[in-house]
Amino acid sequence: MIVDTWRLGHEVPEEVAAGGKQVHEAVHRRVQTGRNRARRLHGEDGHRVARELGISPESLRGWYRQAKADRGEGQAGELTTAEHEELKRLRRQNAEQAKTIEVLRKAAVFFAKESDR
């Protein structure tokens, strides 16, 4: 991701060199800045803008489509960024709950065997 930050024309901040959660947040902010800039410039020549940002024209088209969806102008059934984030959160929560259920199942089997002795 640091490469993407560099490609978007930003200097790598000191917190990126430090590592950890700060790296992710700093890189995410800079990538979002580049995406927002790309969305504003989309009316211009897409290939030129993509080249200027150091991304593929398809990435630029994807960002533009997502911006349209966020404004409510997307195609039917297209998710907004907020809906994507909620879907990711719910999938993560679902996976955690599935792991918890599996642990509880194994614990129930273990304790059932222990009580039979």
C-alpha positions as a Markdown table, in Angstrom:
| # | Residue | x | y | z |
|---|---|---|---|---|
| 1 | Met | 0.0 | 0.0 | 0.0 |
| 2 | Ile | 2.9 | 2.4 | 0.5 |
| 3 | Val | 3.6 | 2.1 | -3.2 |
| 4 | Asp | 0.0 | 3.2 | -3.9 |
| 5 | Thr | 0.6 | 6.2 | -1.6 |
| 6 | Trp | 3.7 | 7.1 | -3.5 |
| 7 | Arg | 2.0 | 6.7 | -6.8 |
| 8 | Leu | -0.7 | 9.1 | -5.8 |
| 9 | Gly | 2.0 | 11.8 | -5.4 |
| 10 | His | 2.2 | 11.9 | -1.6 |
| 11 | Glu | 5.3 | 11.8 | 0.5 |
| 12 | Val | 5.5 | 8.9 | 2.9 |
| 13 | Pro | 4.8 | 10.4 | 6.4 |
| 14 | Glu | 6.9 | 9.7 | 9.5 |
| 15 | Glu | 4.1 | 7.7 | 11.1 |
| 16 | Val | 4.3 | 5.2 | 8.2 |
| 17 | Ala | 7.9 | 4.6 | 9.0 |
| 18 | Ala | 6.9 | 3.9 | 12.6 |
| 19 | Gly | 4.6 | 1.0 | 11.7 |
| 20 | Gly | 1.5 | -0.5 | 13.3 |
| 21 | Lys | -2.1 | 0.8 | 13.1 |
| 22 | Gln | -0.8 | 4.3 | 12.3 |
| 23 | Val | 0.6 | 3.0 | 9.0 |
| 24 | His | -2.7 | 1.7 | 7.9 |
| 25 | Glu | -4.6 | 4.9 | 8.8 |
| 26 | Ala | -2.0 | 7.2 | 7.2 |
| 27 | Val | -1.9 | 5.2 | 4.0 |
| 28 | His | -5.7 | 4.9 | 3.9 |
| 29 | Arg | -6.1 | 8.7 | 4.3 |
| 30 | Arg | -3.7 | 9.3 | 1.4 |
| 31 | Val | -5.3 | 6.8 | -0.9 |
| 32 | Gln | -8.7 | 8.3 | -0.1 |
| 33 | Thr | -7.3 | 11.7 | -1.0 |
| 34 | Gly | -6.1 | 10.4 | -4.3 |
| 35 | Arg | -9.5 | 8.7 | -5.0 |
| 36 | Asn | -11.4 | 11.9 | -4.2 |
| 37 | Arg | -9.1 | 13.8 | -6.6 |
| 38 | Ala | -9.6 | 11.2 | -9.3 |
| 39 | Arg | -13.4 | 11.3 | -8.9 |
| 40 | Arg | -13.4 | 15.1 | -9.3 |
| 41 | Leu | -11.2 | 14.9 | -12.4 |
| 42 | His | -13.1 | 12.2 | -14.1 |
| 43 | Gly | -14.8 | 14.5 | -16.5 |
| 44 | Glu | -11.4 | 15.1 | -18.1 |
| 45 | Asp | -9.5 | 12.5 | -20.2 |
| 46 | Gly | -9.6 | 9.4 | -18.1 |
| 47 | His | -6.4 | 7.9 | -19.4 |
| 48 | Arg | -4.5 | 11.1 | -18.7 |
| 49 | Val | -5.9 | 11.4 | -15.2 |
| 50 | Ala | -5.2 | 7.8 | -14.5 |
| 51 | Arg | -1.6 | 8.1 | -15.7 |
| 52 | Glu | -1.1 | 11.3 | -13.7 |
| 53 | Leu | -2.3 | 9.4 | -10.5 |
| 54 | Gly | -0.2 | 6.4 | -11.4 |
| 55 | Ile | -3.2 | 4.0 | -11.5 |
| 56 | Ser | -4.9 | 2.0 | -14.2 |
| 57 | Pro | -7.8 | 3.6 | -16.2 |
| 58 | Glu | -10.0 | 0.7 | -14.9 |
| 59 | Ser | -9.3 | 1.7 | -11.3 |
| 60 | Leu | -10.3 | 5.3 | -12.1 |
| 61 | Arg | -13.5 | 4.0 | -13.7 |
| 62 | Gly | -14.2 | 1.9 | -10.6 |
| 63 | Trp | -13.7 | 4.9 | -8.3 |
| 64 | Tyr | -16.0 | 7.0 | -10.5 |
| 65 | Arg | -18.7 | 4.3 | -10.5 |
| 66 | Gln | -18.4 | 4.1 | -6.7 |
| 67 | Ala | -18.8 | 7.9 | -6.4 |
| 68 | Lys | -21.9 | 7.8 | -8.5 |
| 69 | Ala | -23.3 | 5.0 | -6.4 |
| 70 | Asp | -22.6 | 7.0 | -3.3 |
| 71 | Arg | -24.5 | 9.9 | -4.7 |
| 72 | Gly | -27.4 | 7.7 | -5.5 |
| 73 | Glu | -26.8 | 7.8 | -9.3 |
| 74 | Gly | -25.5 | 4.2 | -9.6 |
| 75 | Gln | -27.1 | 1.3 | -11.3 |
| 76 | Ala | -29.9 | -0.7 | -9.5 |
| 77 | Gly | -28.5 | -3.0 | -6.8 |
| 78 | Glu | -25.1 | -1.2 | -6.7 |
| 79 | Leu | -23.9 | -0.8 | -3.1 |
| 80 | Thr | -22.7 | 2.5 | -1.7 |
| 81 | Thr | -19.4 | 2.8 | 0.2 |
| 82 | Ala | -21.3 | 2.8 | 3.5 |
| 83 | Glu | -23.2 | -0.3 | 2.5 |
| 84 | His | -19.9 | -2.0 | 1.5 |
| 85 | Glu | -18.4 | -1.1 | 4.9 |
| 86 | Glu | -21.5 | -2.5 | 6.7 |
| 87 | Leu | -21.4 | -5.7 | 4.6 |
| 88 | Lys | -17.7 | -6.2 | 5.5 |
| 89 | Arg | -18.4 | -5.5 | 9.2 |
| 90 | Leu | -21.3 | -8.0 | 9.2 |
| 91 | Arg | -19.3 | -10.7 | 7.4 |
| 92 | Arg | -16.5 | -10.2 | 9.9 |
| 93 | Gln | -18.9 | -10.5 | 12.8 |
| 94 | Asn | -20.5 | -13.6 | 11.2 |
| 95 | Ala | -17.1 | -15.3 | 10.9 |
| 96 | Glu | -16.3 | -14.5 | 14.5 |
| 97 | Gln | -19.6 | -15.9 | 15.7 |
| 98 | Ala | -19.1 | -19.1 | 13.6 |
| 99 | Lys | -15.7 | -19.6 | 15.3 |
| 100 | Thr | -17.3 | -19.0 | 18.7 |
| 101 | Ile | -20.1 | -21.5 | 18.0 |
| 102 | Glu | -17.5 | -24.1 | 16.9 |
| 103 | Val | -15.5 | -23.6 | 20.1 |
| 104 | Leu | -18.6 | -23.9 | 22.2 |
| 105 | Arg | -19.6 | -27.1 | 20.3 |
| 106 | Lys | -16.2 | -28.7 | 21.0 |
| 107 | Ala | -16.4 | -27.6 | 24.6 |
| 108 | Ala | -19.8 | -29.1 | 25.0 |
| 109 | Val | -18.6 | -32.4 | 23.6 |
| 110 | Phe | -15.5 | -32.4 | 25.9 |
| 111 | Phe | -17.5 | -31.7 | 29.0 |
| 112 | Ala | -20.2 | -34.2 | 28.1 |
| 113 | Lys | -17.4 | -36.9 | 27.9 |
| 114 | Glu | -15.9 | -35.7 | 31.2 |
| 115 | Ser | -19.3 | -35.9 | 33.0 |
| 116 | Asp | -19.8 | -39.5 | 31.7 |
| 117 | Arg | -16.7 | -40.8 | 33.5 |
